[in-house]
Coordinates of C-alpha atoms in Angstrom, one line a residue:
X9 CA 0.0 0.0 0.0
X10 CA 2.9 2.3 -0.7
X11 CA 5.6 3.9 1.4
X12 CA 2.4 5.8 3.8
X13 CA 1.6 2.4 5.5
X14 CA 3.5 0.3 7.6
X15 CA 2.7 -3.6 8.3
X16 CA 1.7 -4.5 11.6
X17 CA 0.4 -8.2 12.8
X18 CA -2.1 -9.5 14.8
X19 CA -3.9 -13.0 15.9
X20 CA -5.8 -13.0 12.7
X21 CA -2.1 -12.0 10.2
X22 CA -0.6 -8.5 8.7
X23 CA -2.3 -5.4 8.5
X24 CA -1.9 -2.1 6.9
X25 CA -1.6 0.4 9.4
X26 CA -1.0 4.6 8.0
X27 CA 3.0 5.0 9.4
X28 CA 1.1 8.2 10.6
X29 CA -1.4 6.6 13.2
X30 CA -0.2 5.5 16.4
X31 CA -2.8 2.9 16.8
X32 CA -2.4 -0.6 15.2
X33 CA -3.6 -3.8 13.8
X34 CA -6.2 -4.3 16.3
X35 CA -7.6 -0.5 15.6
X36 CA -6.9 -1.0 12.2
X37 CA -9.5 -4.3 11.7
X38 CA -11.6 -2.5 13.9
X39 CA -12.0 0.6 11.8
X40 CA -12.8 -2.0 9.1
X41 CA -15.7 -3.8 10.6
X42 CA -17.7 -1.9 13.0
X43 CA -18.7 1.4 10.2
X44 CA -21.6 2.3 11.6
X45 CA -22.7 5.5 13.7
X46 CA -19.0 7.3 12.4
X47 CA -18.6 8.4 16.4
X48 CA -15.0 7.6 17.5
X49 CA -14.3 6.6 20.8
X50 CA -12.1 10.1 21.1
X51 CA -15.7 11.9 20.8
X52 CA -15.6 10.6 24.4
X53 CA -13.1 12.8 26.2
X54 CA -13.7 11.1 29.8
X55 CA -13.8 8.0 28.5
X56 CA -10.5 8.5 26.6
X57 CA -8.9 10.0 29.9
X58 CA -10.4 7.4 32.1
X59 CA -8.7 4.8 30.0
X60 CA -5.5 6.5 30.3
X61 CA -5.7 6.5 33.8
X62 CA -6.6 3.3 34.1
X63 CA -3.2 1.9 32.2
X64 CA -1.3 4.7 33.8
X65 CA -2.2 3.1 37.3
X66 CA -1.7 -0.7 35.5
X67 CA 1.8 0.6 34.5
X68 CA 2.8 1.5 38.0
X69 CA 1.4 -1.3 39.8
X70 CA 3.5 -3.7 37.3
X71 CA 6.5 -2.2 38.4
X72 CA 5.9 -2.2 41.8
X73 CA 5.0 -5.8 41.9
X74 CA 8.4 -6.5 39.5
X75 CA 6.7 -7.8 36.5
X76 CA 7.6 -4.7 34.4
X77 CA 10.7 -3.1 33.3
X78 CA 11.0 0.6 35.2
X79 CA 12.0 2.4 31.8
X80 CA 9.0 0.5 30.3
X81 CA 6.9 1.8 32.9
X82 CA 8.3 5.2 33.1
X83 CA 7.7 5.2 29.2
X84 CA 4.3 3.9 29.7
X85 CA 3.6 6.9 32.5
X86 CA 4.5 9.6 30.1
X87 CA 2.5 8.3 27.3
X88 CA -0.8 8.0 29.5
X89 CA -0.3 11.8 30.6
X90 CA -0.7 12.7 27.4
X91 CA -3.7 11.2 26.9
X92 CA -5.1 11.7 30.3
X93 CA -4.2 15.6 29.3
X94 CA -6.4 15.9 26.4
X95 CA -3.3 14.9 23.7
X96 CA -3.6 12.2 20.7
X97 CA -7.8 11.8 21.3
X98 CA -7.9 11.9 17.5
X99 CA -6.3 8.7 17.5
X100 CA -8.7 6.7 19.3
X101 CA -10.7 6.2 16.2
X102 CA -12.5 3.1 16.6
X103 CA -16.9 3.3 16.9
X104 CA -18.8 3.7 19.8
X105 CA -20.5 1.1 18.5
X106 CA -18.5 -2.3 18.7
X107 CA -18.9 -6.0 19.1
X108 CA -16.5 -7.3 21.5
X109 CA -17.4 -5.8 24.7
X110 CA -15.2 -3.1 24.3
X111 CA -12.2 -5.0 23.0
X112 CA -11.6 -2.9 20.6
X113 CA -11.7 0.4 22.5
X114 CA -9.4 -1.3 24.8
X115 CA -7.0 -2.3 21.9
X116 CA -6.6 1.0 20.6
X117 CA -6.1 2.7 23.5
X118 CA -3.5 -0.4 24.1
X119 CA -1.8 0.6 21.1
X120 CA -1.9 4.6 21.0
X121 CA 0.0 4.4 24.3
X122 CA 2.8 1.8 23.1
X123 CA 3.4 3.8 20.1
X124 CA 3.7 6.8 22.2
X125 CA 5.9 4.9 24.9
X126 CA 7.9 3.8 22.1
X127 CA 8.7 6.9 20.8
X128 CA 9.4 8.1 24.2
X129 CA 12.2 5.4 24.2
X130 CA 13.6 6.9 21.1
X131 CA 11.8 3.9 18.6
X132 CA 9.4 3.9 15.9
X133 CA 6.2 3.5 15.7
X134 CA 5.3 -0.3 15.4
X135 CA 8.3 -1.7 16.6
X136 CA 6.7 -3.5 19.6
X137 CA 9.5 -5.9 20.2
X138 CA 10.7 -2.9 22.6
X139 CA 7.7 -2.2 24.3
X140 CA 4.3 -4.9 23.4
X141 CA 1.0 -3.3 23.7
X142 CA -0.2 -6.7 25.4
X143 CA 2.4 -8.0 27.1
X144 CA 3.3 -4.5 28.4
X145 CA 0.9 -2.2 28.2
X146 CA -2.4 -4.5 28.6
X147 CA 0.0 -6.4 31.2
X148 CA -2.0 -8.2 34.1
X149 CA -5.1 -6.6 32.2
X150 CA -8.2 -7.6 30.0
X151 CA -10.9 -5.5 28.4
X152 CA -13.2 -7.4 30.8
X153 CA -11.6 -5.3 33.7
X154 CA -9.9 -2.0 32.6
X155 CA -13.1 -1.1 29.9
X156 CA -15.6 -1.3 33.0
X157 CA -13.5 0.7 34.9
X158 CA -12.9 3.4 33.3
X159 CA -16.1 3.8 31.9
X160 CA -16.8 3.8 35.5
X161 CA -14.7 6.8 36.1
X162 CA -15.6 8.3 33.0
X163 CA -19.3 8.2 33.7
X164 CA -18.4 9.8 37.6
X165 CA -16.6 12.4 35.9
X166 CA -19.5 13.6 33.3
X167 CA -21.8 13.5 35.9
X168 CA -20.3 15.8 38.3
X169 CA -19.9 18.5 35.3
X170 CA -23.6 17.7 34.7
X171 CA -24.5 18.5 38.4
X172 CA -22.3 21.4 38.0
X173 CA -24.3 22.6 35.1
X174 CA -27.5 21.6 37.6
X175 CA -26.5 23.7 40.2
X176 CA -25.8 26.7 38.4
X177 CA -29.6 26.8 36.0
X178 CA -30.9 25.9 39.7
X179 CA -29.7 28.9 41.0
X180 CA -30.7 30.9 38.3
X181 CA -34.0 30.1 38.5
X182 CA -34.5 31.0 42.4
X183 CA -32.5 34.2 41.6
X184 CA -35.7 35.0 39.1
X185 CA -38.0 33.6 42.2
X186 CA -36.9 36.6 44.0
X187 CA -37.0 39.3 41.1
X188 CA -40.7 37.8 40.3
X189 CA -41.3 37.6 44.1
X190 CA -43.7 40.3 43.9
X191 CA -45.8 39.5 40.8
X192 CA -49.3 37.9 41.3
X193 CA -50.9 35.7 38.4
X194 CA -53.1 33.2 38.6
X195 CA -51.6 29.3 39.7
X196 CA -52.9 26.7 37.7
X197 CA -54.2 22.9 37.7
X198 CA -55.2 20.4 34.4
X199 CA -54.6 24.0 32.8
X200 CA -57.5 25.9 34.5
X201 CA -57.0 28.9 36.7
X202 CA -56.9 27.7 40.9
X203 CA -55.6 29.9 43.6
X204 CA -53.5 32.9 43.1
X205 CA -50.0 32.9 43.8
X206 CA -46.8 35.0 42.5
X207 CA -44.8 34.3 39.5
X208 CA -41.8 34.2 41.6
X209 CA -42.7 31.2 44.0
X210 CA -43.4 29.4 40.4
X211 CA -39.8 29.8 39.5
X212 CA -38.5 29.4 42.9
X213 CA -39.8 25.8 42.1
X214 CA -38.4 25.1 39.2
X215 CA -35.2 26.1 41.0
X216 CA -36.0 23.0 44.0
X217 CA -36.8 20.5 41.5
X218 CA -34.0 20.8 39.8
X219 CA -32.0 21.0 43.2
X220 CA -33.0 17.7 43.8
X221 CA -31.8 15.9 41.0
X222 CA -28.4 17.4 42.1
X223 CA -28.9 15.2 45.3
X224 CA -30.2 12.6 43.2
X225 CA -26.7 12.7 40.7
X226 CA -24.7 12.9 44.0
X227 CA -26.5 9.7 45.6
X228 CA -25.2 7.7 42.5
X229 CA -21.4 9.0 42.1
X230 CA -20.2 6.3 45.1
X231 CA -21.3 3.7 43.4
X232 CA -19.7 4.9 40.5
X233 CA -16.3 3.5 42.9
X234 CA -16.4 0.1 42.8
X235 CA -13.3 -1.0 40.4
X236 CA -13.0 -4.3 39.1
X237 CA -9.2 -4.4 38.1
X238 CA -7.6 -7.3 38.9
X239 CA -10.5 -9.4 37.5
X240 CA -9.3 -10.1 34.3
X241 CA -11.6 -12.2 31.8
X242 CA -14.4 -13.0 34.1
X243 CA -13.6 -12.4 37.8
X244 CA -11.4 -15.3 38.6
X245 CA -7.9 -13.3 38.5
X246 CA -6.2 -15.3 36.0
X247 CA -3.3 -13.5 34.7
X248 CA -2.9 -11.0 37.1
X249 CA -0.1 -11.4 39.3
X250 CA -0.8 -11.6 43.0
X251 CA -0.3 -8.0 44.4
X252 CA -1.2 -6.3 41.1
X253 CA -5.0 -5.7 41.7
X254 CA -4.3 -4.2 45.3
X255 CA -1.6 -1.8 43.9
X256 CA -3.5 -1.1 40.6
X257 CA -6.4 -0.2 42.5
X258 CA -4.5 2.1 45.1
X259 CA -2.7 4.1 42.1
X260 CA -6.0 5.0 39.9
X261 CA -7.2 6.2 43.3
X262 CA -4.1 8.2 43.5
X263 CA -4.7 10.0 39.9
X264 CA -8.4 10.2 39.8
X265 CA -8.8 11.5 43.2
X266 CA -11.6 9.2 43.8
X267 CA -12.3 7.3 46.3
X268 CA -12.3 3.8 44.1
X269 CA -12.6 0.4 46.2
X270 CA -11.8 -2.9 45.2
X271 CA -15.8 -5.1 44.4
X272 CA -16.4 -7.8 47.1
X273 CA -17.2 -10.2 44.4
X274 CA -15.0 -10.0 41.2
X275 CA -17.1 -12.4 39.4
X276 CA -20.0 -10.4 40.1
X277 CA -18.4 -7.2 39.4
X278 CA -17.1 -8.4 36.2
X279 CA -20.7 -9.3 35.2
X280 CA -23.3 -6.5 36.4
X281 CA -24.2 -3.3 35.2
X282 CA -26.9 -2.8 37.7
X283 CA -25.0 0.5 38.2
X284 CA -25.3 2.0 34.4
X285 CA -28.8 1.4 35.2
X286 CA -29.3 3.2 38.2
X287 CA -27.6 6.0 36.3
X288 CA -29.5 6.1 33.4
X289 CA -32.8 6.0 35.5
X290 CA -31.2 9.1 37.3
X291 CA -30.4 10.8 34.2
X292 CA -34.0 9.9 32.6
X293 CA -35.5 11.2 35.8
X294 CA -33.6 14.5 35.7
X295 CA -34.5 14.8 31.9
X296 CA -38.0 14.6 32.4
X297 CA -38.5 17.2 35.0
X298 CA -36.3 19.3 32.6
X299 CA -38.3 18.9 30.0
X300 CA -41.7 19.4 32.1
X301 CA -40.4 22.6 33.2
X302 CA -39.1 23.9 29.8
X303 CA -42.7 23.1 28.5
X304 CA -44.0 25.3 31.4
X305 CA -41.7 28.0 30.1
X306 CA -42.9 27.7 26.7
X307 CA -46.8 27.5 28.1
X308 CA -46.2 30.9 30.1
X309 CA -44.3 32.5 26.7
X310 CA -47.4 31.4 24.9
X311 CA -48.7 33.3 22.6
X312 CA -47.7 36.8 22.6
X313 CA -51.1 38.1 22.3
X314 CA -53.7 34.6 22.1
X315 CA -51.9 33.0 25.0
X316 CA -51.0 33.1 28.2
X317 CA -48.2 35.5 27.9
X318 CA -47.0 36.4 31.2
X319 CA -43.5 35.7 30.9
X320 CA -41.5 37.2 27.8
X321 CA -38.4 34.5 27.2
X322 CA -35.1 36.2 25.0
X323 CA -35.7 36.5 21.6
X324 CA -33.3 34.8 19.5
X325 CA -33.7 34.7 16.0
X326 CA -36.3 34.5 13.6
X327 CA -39.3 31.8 13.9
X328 CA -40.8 31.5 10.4
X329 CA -39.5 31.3 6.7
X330 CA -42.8 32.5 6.2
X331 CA -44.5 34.3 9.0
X332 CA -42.9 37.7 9.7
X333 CA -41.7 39.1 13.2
X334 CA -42.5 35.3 15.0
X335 CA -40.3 34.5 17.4
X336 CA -40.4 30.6 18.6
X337 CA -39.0 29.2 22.1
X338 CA -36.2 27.8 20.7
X339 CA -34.2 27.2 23.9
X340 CA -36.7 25.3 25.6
X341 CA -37.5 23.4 22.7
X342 CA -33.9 22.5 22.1
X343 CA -33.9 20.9 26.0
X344 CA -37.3 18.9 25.5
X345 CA -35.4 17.4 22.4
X346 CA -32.5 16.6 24.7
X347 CA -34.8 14.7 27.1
X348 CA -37.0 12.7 24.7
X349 CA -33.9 11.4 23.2
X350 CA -32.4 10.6 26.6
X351 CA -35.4 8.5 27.9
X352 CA -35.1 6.8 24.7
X353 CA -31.5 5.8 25.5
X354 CA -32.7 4.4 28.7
X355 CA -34.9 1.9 26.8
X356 CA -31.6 0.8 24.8
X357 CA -29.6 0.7 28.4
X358 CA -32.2 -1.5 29.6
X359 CA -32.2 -3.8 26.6
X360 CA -28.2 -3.9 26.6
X361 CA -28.2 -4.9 30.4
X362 CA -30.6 -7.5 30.2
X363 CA -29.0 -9.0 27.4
X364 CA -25.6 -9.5 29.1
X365 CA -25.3 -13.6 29.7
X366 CA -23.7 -15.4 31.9
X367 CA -20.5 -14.1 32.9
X368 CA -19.7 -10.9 30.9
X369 CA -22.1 -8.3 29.4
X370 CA -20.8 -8.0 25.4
X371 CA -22.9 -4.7 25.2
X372 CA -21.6 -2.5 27.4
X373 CA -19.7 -0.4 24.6
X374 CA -23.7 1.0 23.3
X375 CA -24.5 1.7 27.7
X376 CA -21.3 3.7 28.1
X377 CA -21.7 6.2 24.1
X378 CA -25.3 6.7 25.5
X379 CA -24.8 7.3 29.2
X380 CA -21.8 9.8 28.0
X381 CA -23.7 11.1 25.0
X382 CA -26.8 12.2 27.1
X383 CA -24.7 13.2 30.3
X384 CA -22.9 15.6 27.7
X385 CA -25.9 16.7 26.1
X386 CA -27.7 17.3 28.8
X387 CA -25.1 19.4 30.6
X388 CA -25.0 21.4 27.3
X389 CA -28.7 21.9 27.4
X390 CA -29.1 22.9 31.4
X391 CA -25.7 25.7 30.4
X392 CA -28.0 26.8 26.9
X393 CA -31.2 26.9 29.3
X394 CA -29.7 29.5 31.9
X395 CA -27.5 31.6 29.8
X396 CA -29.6 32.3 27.0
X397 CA -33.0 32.0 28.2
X398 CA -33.6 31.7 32.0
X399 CA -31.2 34.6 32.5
X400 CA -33.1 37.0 30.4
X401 CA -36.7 36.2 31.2
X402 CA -38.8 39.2 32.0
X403 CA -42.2 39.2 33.1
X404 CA -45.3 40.9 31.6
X405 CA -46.4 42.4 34.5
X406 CA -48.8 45.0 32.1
X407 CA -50.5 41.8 30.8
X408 CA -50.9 40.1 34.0
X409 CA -52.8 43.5 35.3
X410 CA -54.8 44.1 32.2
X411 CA -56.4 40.6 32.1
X412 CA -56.8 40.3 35.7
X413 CA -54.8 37.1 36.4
X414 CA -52.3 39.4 38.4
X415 CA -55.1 40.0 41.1
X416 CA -56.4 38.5 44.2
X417 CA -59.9 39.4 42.8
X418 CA -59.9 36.5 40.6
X419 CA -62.1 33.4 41.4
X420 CA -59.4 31.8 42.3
X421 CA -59.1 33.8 45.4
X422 CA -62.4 32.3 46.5
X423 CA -60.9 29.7 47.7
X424 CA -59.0 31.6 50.5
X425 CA -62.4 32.6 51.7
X426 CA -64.0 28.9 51.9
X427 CA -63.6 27.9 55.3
X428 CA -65.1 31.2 56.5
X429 CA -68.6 31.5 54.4
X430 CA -68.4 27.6 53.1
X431 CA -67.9 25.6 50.3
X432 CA -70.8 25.5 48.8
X433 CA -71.5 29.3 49.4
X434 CA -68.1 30.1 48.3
X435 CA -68.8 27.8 44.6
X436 CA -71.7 29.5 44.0
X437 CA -70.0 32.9 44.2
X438 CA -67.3 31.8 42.2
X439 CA -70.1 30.8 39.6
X440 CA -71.7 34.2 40.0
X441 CA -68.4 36.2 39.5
X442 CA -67.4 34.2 36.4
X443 CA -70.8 34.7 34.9
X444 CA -70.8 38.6 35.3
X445 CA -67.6 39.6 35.4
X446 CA -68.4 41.3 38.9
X447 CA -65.7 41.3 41.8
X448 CA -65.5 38.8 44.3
X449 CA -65.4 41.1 47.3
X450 CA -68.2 43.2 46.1
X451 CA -70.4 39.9 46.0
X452 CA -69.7 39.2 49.3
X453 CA -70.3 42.3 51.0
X454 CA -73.7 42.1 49.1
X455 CA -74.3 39.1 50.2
X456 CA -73.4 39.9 53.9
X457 CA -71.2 37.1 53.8
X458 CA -68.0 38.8 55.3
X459 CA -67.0 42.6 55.2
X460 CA -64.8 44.2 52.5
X461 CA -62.2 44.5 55.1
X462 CA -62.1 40.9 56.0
X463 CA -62.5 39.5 52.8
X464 CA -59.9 41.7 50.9
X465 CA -57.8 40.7 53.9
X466 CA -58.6 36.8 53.5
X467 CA -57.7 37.0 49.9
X468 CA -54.4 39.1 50.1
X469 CA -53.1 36.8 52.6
X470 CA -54.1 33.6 50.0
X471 CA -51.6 35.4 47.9
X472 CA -48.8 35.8 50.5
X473 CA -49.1 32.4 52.0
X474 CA -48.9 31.1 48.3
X475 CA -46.0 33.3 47.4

């Protein structure tokens, strides 16, 4: 294939390989058969550092127990910095979507790191007679172990940007509780008009709910810690040397910072992804309340004149090829898109966990692109959501007044005088008020029911306890 390729072998015989690439034979097969979504495992940057880390603390542990050479692990150490620090991600090339469990994501980064080690140690590309990406770099290792692990880590790390992202639209919205804190509207149930309360305490909600899906996130990240290295092919240790899984373990604690324990039961560990699920049932959770309050944003933007109109979200860009001056909700929109496709994915998660026999679950390559796609995509939506939409919602106060839904005068506010003139009594005025338009307080004093004074007081205070 010409003077741009060098030959490189495998189990199966030669291979082309682009002098160029610093992954091999194993990558290069890969690329060959599994052409399907065209998303590389690089488009994955946690789970491209994770891995790195993960034979960066495999490296060390081989040298401490003596199996591995110390230039060949200093080598090794130097190439899985530069991975871990965001270098050569281009190079892990291979799909998201795999057969193999994740052998071949494990291969290539096997092979990006030896080609980096060797060229570290002042050798070429390829020549692995110096430095093996098995024997050295997957040393004491299999897929089975190092693939769940750092797509353990890797999964931890998006998720605590994603609760990062949580926390801040959270805040955002209670900061708009407070600057609405004084605007009364209308509160709604099954999309009729109920008891009055202020447009701040509405936001100050969507601020709480989304609080606790922080919480939720946070429940899940130590059980993220479990680490199965040292299991090898399907929990029984072979290959590992004694004192590798102990040492491995306590040096990818060291350079993730997390606090990463050894399973109880390796087999088990080796087997279960009862973990991804909790995860995505977490993220499908936290989607879903998203998308229920992004559809209330859109709801209260409705309109601007035949709907309900009484918040005014930023205007972004133009809404029709064909309807001038209309804006759309594009933000919002964007984010219910986000979480439809993310409870989606947790129908696949599902499907791919049940369908892991017997001793090792062969599927785990489509949990982790979808747990790390939707992580990612939902962090990206919660950051769009507060900066270019939450942040810049006014409210319509004028509306609110001229249509009435900004009073305590509404029928809503009957409610507030119920327990004082009855239920019954207080229906019927309801009835009478919506019929005529008339003012609830002026029906009451004329039915000497209650004086102005005390009603108007009854129904302000509805409003204050409610807001």
């Amino acid at each position: 294939m010409g003077t741009g390729f060098r030959i490189e072998s495998d189990a199966l015989g030669d291979m082309a390989v682009p002098a160029g690439a610093y992954w091999g034979a194993h990558t290069a097969r890969a690329l060959e058969n599994f052409r399907v979504s065209g998303v590389p495992v690089g488009a994955h940057p946690p789970l491209v550092r994770a891995l790195a880390q993960v034979k960066h603390a495999a490296a060390l542990a081989n040298g401490e127990i003596g199996v591995l050479e110390p230039h060949k692990v200093r080598a090794i150490a130097a190439a899985c910095r530069a991975v871990a620090d965001g270098r050569h991600h281009d190079q892990f090339r291979v799909d998201v979507i795999q057969g193999g469990a994740g052998t071949s994501t494990n291969m290539n980064a096997n092979e990006v790191i030896a080609n980096l080690a060797l060229e570290h140690l002042g050798h070429e590309r390829g020549r692995y007679e110096h430095l093996d990406p098995l024997d050295d770099v997957n040393r004491c290792q299999s897929t089975n172990d190092t693939y769940p692990t750092a797509l353990r880590i890797a999964v931890s790390a998006a998720l605590t940007e994603l609760s990062a992202e949580l926390t801040l639209l959270s805040a955002e919205f209670g900061a708009k509780g407070e600057e609405f804190a004084d605007v009364v509207k209308v509160g709604r149930t099954q999309l009729q008009d109920a008891v009055p309360m202020t447009l701040g305490r509405e936001f100050t909600a969507f601020g709480v709910t989304l609080a606790e899906d922080v919480q939720r996130i946070g429940e899940t990240l130590p059980l993220l810690a479990e680490t199965s290295l040292g299991a090898t092919a399907i929990g029984t240790g072979i290959a590992a040397e004694p004192g590798y899984a102990e040492a491995a373990v306590r040096h990818l604690r060291a350079l993730t910072g997390l606090g990463l324990t050894p399973a109880a039961d390796l087999v088990e560990a080796t087997s279960d992804t009862g973990v991804f699920l909790l995860v995505s049932g977490v993220l499908k959770r936290t989607a879903v309340k998203l998308s229920k309050v992004c559809s209330d944003l859109r709801l209260l933007a409705s309109g601007p004149h035949a709907g309900l109109a009484e918040i005014n979200l930023p205007a972004l860009q133009a809404g029709s090829s064909v309807m001038p001056g209309k804006v759309n909700p594009v933000i919002p929109e964007m984010v219910n898109q986000i979480a439809f496709a993310t409870a989606g994915a947790d129908v696949a998660i599902t499907m791919a966990a049940d369908n892991g026999q017997l001793q090792l679950n062969a599927f785990e390559p489509l949990i982790g692109h979808l747990l790390l796609q939707h992580i990612g995509w939902l962090a990206h939506g919660c950051a769009a959501l507060r900066t270019r939409c939450v942040a810049g919602i006014t409210a319509n106060r004028e509306h609110l007044a001229r249509t009435g839904a900004g009073t305590a005068g509404t029928v809503g506010a009957v409610t507030a005088l119920a327990p004082r003139i009855g239920h019954e009594t207080a229906a019927d005025v309801a009835r009478e008020a919506a019929r005529t338009g008339a003012d609830i307080a002026d029906i009451v004093v004329r039915r000497g029911l209650l004086d102005r004074a005390t009603a108007l007081r009854l129904m302000a205070a509805s409003v204050t306890v409610a807001g």
